[in-house]
XYZ file of C-alpha atoms in Angstrom:
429
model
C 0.000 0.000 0.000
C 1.440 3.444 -0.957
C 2.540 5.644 1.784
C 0.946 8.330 -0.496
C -2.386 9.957 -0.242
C -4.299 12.720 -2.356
C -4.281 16.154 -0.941
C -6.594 17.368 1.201
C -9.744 18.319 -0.560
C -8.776 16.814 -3.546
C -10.112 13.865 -5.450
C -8.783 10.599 -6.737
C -11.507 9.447 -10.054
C -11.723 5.246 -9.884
C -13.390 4.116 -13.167
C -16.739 4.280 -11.206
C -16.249 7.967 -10.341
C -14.390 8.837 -13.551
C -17.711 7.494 -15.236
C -19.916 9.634 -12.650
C -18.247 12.744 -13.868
C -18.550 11.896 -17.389
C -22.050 11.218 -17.383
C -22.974 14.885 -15.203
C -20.379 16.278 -18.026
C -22.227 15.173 -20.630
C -25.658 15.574 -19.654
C -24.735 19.195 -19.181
C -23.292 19.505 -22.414
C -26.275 17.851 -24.084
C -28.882 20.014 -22.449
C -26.773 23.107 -23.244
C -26.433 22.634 -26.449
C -30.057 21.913 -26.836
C -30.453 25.613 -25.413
C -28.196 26.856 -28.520
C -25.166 27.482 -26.153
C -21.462 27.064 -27.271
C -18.630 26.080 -25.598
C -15.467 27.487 -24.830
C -12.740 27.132 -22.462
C -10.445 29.491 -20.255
C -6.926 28.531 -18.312
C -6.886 26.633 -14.822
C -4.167 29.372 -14.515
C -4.831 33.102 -14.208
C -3.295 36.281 -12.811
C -4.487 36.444 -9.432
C -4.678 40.309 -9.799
C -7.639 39.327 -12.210
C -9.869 37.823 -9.308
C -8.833 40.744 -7.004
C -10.190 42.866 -8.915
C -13.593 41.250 -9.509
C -13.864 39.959 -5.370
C -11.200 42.114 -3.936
C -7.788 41.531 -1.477
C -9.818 39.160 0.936
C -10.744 36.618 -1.909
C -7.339 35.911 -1.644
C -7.841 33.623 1.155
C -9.819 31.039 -0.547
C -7.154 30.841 -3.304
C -4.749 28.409 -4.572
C -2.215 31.427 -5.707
C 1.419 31.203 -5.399
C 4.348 32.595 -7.364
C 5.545 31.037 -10.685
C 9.772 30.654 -11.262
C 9.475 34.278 -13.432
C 7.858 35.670 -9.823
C 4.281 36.201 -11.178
C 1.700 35.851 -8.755
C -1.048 33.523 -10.513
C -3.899 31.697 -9.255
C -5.713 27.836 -9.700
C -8.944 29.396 -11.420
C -11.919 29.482 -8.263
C -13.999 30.043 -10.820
C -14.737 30.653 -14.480
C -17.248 34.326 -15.253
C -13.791 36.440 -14.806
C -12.401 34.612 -17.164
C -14.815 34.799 -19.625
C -15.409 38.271 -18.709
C -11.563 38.959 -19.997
C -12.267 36.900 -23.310
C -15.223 37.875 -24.321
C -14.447 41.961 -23.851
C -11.267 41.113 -25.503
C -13.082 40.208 -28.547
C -16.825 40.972 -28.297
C -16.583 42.594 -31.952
C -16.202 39.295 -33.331
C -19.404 37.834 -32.017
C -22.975 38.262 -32.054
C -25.080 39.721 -29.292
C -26.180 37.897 -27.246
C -23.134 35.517 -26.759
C -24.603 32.406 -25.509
C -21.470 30.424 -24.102
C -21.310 27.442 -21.926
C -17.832 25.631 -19.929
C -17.198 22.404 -17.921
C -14.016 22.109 -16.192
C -11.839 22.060 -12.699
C -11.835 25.215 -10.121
C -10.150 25.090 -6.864
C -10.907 26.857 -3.833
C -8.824 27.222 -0.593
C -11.787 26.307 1.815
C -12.209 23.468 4.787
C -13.642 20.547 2.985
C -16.943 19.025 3.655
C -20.272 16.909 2.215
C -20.570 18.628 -0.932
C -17.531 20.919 -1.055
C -14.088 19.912 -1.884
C -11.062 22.000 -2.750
C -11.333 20.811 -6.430
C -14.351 20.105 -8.044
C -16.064 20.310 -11.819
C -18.412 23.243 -12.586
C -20.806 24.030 -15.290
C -20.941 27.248 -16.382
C -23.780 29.283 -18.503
C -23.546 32.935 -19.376
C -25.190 35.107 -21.938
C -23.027 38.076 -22.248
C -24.577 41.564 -24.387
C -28.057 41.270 -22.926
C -29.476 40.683 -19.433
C -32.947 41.635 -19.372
C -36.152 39.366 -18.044
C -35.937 37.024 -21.132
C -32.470 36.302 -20.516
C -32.607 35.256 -16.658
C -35.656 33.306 -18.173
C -33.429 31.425 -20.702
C -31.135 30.675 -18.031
C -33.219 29.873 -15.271
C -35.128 27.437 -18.072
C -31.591 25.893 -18.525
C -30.945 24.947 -14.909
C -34.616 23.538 -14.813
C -34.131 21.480 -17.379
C -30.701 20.252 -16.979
C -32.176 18.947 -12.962
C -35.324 17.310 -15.298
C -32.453 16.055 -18.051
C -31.092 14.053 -15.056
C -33.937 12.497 -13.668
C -34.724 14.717 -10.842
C -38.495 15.882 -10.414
C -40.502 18.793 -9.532
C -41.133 17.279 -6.035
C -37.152 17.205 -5.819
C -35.825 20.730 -6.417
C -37.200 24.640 -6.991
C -35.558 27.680 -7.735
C -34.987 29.966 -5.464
C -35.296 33.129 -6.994
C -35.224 37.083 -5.852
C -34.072 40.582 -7.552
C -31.243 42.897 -6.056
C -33.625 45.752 -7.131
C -36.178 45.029 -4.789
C -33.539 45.781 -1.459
C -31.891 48.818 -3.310
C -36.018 49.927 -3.589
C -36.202 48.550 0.139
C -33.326 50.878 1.209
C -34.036 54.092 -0.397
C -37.500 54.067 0.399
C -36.272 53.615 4.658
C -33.615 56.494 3.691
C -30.592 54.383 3.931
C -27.287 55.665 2.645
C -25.911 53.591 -0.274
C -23.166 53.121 1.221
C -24.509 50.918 3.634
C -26.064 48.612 0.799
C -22.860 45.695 0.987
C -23.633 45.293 4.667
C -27.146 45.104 4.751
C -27.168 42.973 1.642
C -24.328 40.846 4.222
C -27.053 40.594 6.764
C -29.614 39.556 4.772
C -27.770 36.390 2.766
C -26.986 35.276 6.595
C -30.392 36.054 8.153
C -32.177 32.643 7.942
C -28.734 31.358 10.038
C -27.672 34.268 12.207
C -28.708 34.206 15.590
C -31.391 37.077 16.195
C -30.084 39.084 18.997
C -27.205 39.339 16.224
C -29.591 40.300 13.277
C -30.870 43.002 15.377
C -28.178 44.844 16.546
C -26.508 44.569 12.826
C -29.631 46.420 11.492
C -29.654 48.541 14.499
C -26.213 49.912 13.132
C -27.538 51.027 10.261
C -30.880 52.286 11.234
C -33.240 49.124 10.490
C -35.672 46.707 12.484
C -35.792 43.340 11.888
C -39.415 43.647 12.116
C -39.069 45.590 8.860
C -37.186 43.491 7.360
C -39.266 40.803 7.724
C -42.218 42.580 7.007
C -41.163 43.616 3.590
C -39.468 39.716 2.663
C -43.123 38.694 3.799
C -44.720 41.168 1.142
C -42.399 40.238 -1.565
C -43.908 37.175 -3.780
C -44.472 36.579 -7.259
C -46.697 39.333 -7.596
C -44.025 42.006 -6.898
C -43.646 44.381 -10.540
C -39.546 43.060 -10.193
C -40.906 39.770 -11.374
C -44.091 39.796 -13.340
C -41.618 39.652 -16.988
C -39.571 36.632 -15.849
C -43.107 35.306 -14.358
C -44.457 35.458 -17.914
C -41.953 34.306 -19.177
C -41.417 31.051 -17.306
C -45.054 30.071 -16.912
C -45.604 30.480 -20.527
C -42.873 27.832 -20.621
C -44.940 25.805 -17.944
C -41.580 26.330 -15.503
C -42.867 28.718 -12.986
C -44.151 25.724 -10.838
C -40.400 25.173 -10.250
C -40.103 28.902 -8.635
C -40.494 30.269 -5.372
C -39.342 33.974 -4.852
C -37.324 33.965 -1.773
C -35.814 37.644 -0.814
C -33.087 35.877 1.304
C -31.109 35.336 -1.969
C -28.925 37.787 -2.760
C -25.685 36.123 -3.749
C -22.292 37.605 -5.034
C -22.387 40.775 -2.482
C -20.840 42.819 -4.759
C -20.805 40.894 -8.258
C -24.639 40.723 -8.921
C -26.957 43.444 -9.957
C -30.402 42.421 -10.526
C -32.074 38.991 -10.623
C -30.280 36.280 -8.453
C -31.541 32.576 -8.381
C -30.496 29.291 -6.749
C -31.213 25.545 -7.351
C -32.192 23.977 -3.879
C -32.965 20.160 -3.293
C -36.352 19.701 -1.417
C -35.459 16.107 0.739
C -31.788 15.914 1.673
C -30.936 19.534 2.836
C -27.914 19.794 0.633
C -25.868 23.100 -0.268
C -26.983 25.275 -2.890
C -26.840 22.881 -6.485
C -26.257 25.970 -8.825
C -26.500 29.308 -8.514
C -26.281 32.675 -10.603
C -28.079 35.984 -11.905
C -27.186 39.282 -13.619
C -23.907 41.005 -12.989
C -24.157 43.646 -15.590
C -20.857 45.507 -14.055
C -18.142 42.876 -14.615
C -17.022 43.565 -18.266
C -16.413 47.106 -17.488
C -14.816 46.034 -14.418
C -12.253 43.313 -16.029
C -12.446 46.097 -19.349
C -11.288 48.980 -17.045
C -14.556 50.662 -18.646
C -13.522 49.773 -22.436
C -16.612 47.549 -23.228
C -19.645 47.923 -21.149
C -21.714 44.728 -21.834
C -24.709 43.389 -19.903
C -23.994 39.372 -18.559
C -26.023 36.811 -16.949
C -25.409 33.628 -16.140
C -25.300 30.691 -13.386
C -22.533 27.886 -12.108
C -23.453 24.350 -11.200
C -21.063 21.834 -9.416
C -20.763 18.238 -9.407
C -19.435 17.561 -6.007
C -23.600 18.194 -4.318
C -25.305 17.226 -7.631
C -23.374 14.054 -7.531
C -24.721 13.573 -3.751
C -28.190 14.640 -5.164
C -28.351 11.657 -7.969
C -27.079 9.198 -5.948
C -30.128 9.813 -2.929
C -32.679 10.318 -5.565
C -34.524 7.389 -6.831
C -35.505 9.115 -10.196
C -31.884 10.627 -10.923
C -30.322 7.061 -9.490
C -32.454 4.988 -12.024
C -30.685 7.035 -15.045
C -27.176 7.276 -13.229
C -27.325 3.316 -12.819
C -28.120 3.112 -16.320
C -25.587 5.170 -17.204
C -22.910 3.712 -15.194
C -23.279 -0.180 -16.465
C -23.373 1.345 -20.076
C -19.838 3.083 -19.052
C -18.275 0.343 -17.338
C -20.021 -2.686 -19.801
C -19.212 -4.020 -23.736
C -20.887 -5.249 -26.755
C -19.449 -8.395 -27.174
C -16.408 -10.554 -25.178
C -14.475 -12.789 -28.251
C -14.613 -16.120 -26.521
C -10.923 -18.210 -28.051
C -12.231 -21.726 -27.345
C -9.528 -22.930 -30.073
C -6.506 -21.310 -29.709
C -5.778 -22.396 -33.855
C -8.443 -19.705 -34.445
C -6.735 -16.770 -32.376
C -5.454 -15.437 -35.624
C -8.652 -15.231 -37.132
C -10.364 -14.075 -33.614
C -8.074 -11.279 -33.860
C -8.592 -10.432 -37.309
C -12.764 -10.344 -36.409
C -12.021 -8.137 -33.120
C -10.353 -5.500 -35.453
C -12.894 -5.369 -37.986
C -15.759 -5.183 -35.063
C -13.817 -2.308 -33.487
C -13.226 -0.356 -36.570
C -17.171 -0.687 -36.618
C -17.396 0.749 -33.376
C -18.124 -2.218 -31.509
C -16.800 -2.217 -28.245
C -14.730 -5.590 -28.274
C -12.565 -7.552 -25.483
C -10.791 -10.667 -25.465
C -8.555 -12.996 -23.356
C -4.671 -12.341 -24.034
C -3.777 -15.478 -23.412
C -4.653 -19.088 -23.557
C -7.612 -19.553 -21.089
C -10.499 -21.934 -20.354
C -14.053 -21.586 -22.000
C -15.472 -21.166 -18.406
C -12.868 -18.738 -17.602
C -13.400 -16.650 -20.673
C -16.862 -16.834 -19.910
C -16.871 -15.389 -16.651
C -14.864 -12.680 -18.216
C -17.635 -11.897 -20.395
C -20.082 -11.703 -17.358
C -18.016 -9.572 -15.471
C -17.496 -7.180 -18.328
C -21.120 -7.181 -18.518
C -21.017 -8.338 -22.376
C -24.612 -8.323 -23.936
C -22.613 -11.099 -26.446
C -20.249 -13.685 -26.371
C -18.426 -14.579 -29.716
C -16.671 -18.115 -30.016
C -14.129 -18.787 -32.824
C -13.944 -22.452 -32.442
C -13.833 -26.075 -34.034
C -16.767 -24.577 -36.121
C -14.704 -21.852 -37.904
C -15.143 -20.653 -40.054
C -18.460 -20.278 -38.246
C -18.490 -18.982 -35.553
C -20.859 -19.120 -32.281
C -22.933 -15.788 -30.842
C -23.856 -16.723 -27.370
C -26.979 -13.960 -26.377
C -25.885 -13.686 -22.659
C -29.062 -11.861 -21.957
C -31.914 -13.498 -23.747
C -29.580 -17.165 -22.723
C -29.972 -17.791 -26.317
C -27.433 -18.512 -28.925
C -26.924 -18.928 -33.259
C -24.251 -19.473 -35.483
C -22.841 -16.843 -37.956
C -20.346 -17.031 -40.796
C -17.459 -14.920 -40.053
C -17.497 -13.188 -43.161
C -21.273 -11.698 -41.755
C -20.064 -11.489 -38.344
C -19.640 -7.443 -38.590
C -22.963 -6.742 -39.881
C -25.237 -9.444 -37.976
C -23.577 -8.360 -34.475
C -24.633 -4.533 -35.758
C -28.227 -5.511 -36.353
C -28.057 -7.442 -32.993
C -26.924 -4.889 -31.148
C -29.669 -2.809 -32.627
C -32.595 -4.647 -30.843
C -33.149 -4.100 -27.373
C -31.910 -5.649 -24.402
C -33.902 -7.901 -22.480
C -32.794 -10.107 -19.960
C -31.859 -10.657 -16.433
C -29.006 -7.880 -16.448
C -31.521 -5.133 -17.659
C -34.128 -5.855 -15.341
């Protein structure tokens, strides 16, 4: 047994995880596609100055950043919308409005491990940079909906969490509250729902509120408010609304977003947050230094909870099952009961491969039973036996427990049209 271990927060990906990642990869590639979205990709490595100057000097703390041998200070990416705030301003003549890009790929973040948050983990990213208005949160909000339905999970499983920015800055000029204040209260409220009172009070004491008022005005904000009766229509025109529940507690990015925030909650497990995201129509003429002013919106989802989420829910764990024996499983096992026919075994497994037929065989000289057993354990919907009866040779259904003989010269094409019909047997059901 090594002596060595992964580092903290950090991941090792066994072919059972490596396939878990691959299939929340490409499920959110397939559904963002679907939405017309294209995908691009950014470095793991970035100037650290570039996330100071969307978070500030604090963010620092939850970095990987350390200095390269030319003394640069760069930084393990934390996340991606800086990033693609830097590309797309660097080159937002060449492209449409609205840019509809999606990424998948590794951030790090310096923070104390725990269920559902690791130091490293995989994030999905949708933005729509050059517009940001109600039909754009709707677009993206649709996304997230669907990509939770794409994986199995159901209506009675997660809802979006959804609020407006707008509707505090209304809140605090209408109680007379100097701007300045608005990080700090906007502080108080993300942490309300886990703050101790006596806490909440004096906070809002500081700065000339109740917490009676507070609440009285997140009590009198639903989905009739004006801030939401667009993105209302919107959605429910879609027949998404029922996934939506307006929630003033969500505020998000304390200084990064600007107008609608949202976030993807489970219902039954009390997990983190799945996804979250909004408008932040200040970035690009943050990372710009004012050179292109462009309107963004977008959301992240991670597949550290999500994975937690598919795994406890028995609509999402139906399709992740599925999709983990097709990952880990094979057409056909080539069964060498004569080892005078390896040649022409080998030959066959070539052909069926360069078919796209996914194909494995015994290396070296091994009993039927053995190779057999193989086959099972590989999960092989077909066994294939070059034997005495070359140049026929023997398909062996190990589903159906049925079997017929095929020339060799037809083995390609009947195995194709086999493989066509559906599976049904003991290892399906």
């Amino acid at each position: 047994m090594s002596t060595f271990r992964t580092v903290k927060g950090f991941r090792d990906f066994f072919p059972e995880e490596c396939a878990l990642r691959n299939y929340i990869a490409d499920t959110w590639r397939v559904v963002a596609r679907r939405y017309g979205f294209v995908e691009y990709e950014a470095p793991v490595v970035e100037s650290t100055d570039l996330f100071r100057k969307k978070s500030g000097n604090e963010i620092t703390a939850q970095l990987f950043c350390f200095r390269d041998k030319a003394d640069r200070e760069i930084t393990l990416r934390p996340e991606v919308t800086p990033s693609l705030a830097r590309m797309a301003t660097a080159r937002q003549r060449d492209f449409k409005k609205p840019i509809k890009w999606f990424q998948i790929g590794p951030c790090f973040r310096y923070e104390e491990p725990q269920e559902g948050r690791g130091r490293e983990f995989i994030q999905f990213n949708a933005d729509i940079l050059g517009d940001s208005g109600p039909a754009t949160a709707a677009e993206l909000i649709s996304l997230a909906i669907d990509t939770m339905r794409e994986f199995g999970v159901s209506a009675d499983d997660f809802i979006i969490r959804l609020s407006n920015r707008e509707i505090w800055n209304g809140f605090l000029a209408e109680k007379n509250i100097a701007p300045d204040h608005a990080t700090t209260f906007l502080g108080i409220i993300d942490k309300i729902e886990r703050a101790k009172p006596d806490e909440t009070e004096k906070k809002l004491g500081e700065i000339g509120l109740t917490t009676a008022e507070v609440r009285a005005f997140m009590a009198s904000t639903d989905e009739n408010h004006p801030a939401f009766a667009e993105l209302k229509a919107n959605l429910t025109a879609r027949g998404l609304w029922q996934h939506v529940r307006i929630d003033a507690t969500i505020v998000r990015g304390l200084a990064y977003y600007t107008g609608v925030v949202f976030e993807v909650f489970d219902l039954k497990h009390g997990l983190r947050a799945l996804a979250g995201g909004g408008t932040y129509d200040k970035l690009c003429a943050l990372i710009s230094d004012g050179n292109v002013d462009m309107p963004a919106a977008g959301f992240a989802m991670g597949d550290v909870v999500l994975g937690i989420l598919l795994k406890r829910t028995p609509g999402a764990q139906m399709k992740l099952t599925s999709a983990l024996l097709a990952a880990s499983s094979i057409d056909a096992f080539v069964v060498i009961a004569d080892e005078a026919q390896r040649p022409h075994a080998l030959a066959a497994i070539q052909q069926l491969r360069a078919a796209g037929i996914r194909i494995d065989y015994p290396f070296g000289s091994q009993k039927v039973g053995k190779q057999f057993q193989a086959a099972e354990d590989r999960k092989a919907r077909f066994a294939l036996v070059f034997g005495a009866e070359y140049p026929e040779v023997i398909v062996k259904n190990l589903v159906a427990r049925s079997q017929t003989s095929v020339p060799a010269v037809n083995l390609v094409e009947e195995v194709l049209k086999m493989l066509a019909e559906p599976a049904i047997g003991p290892l399906i059901a």
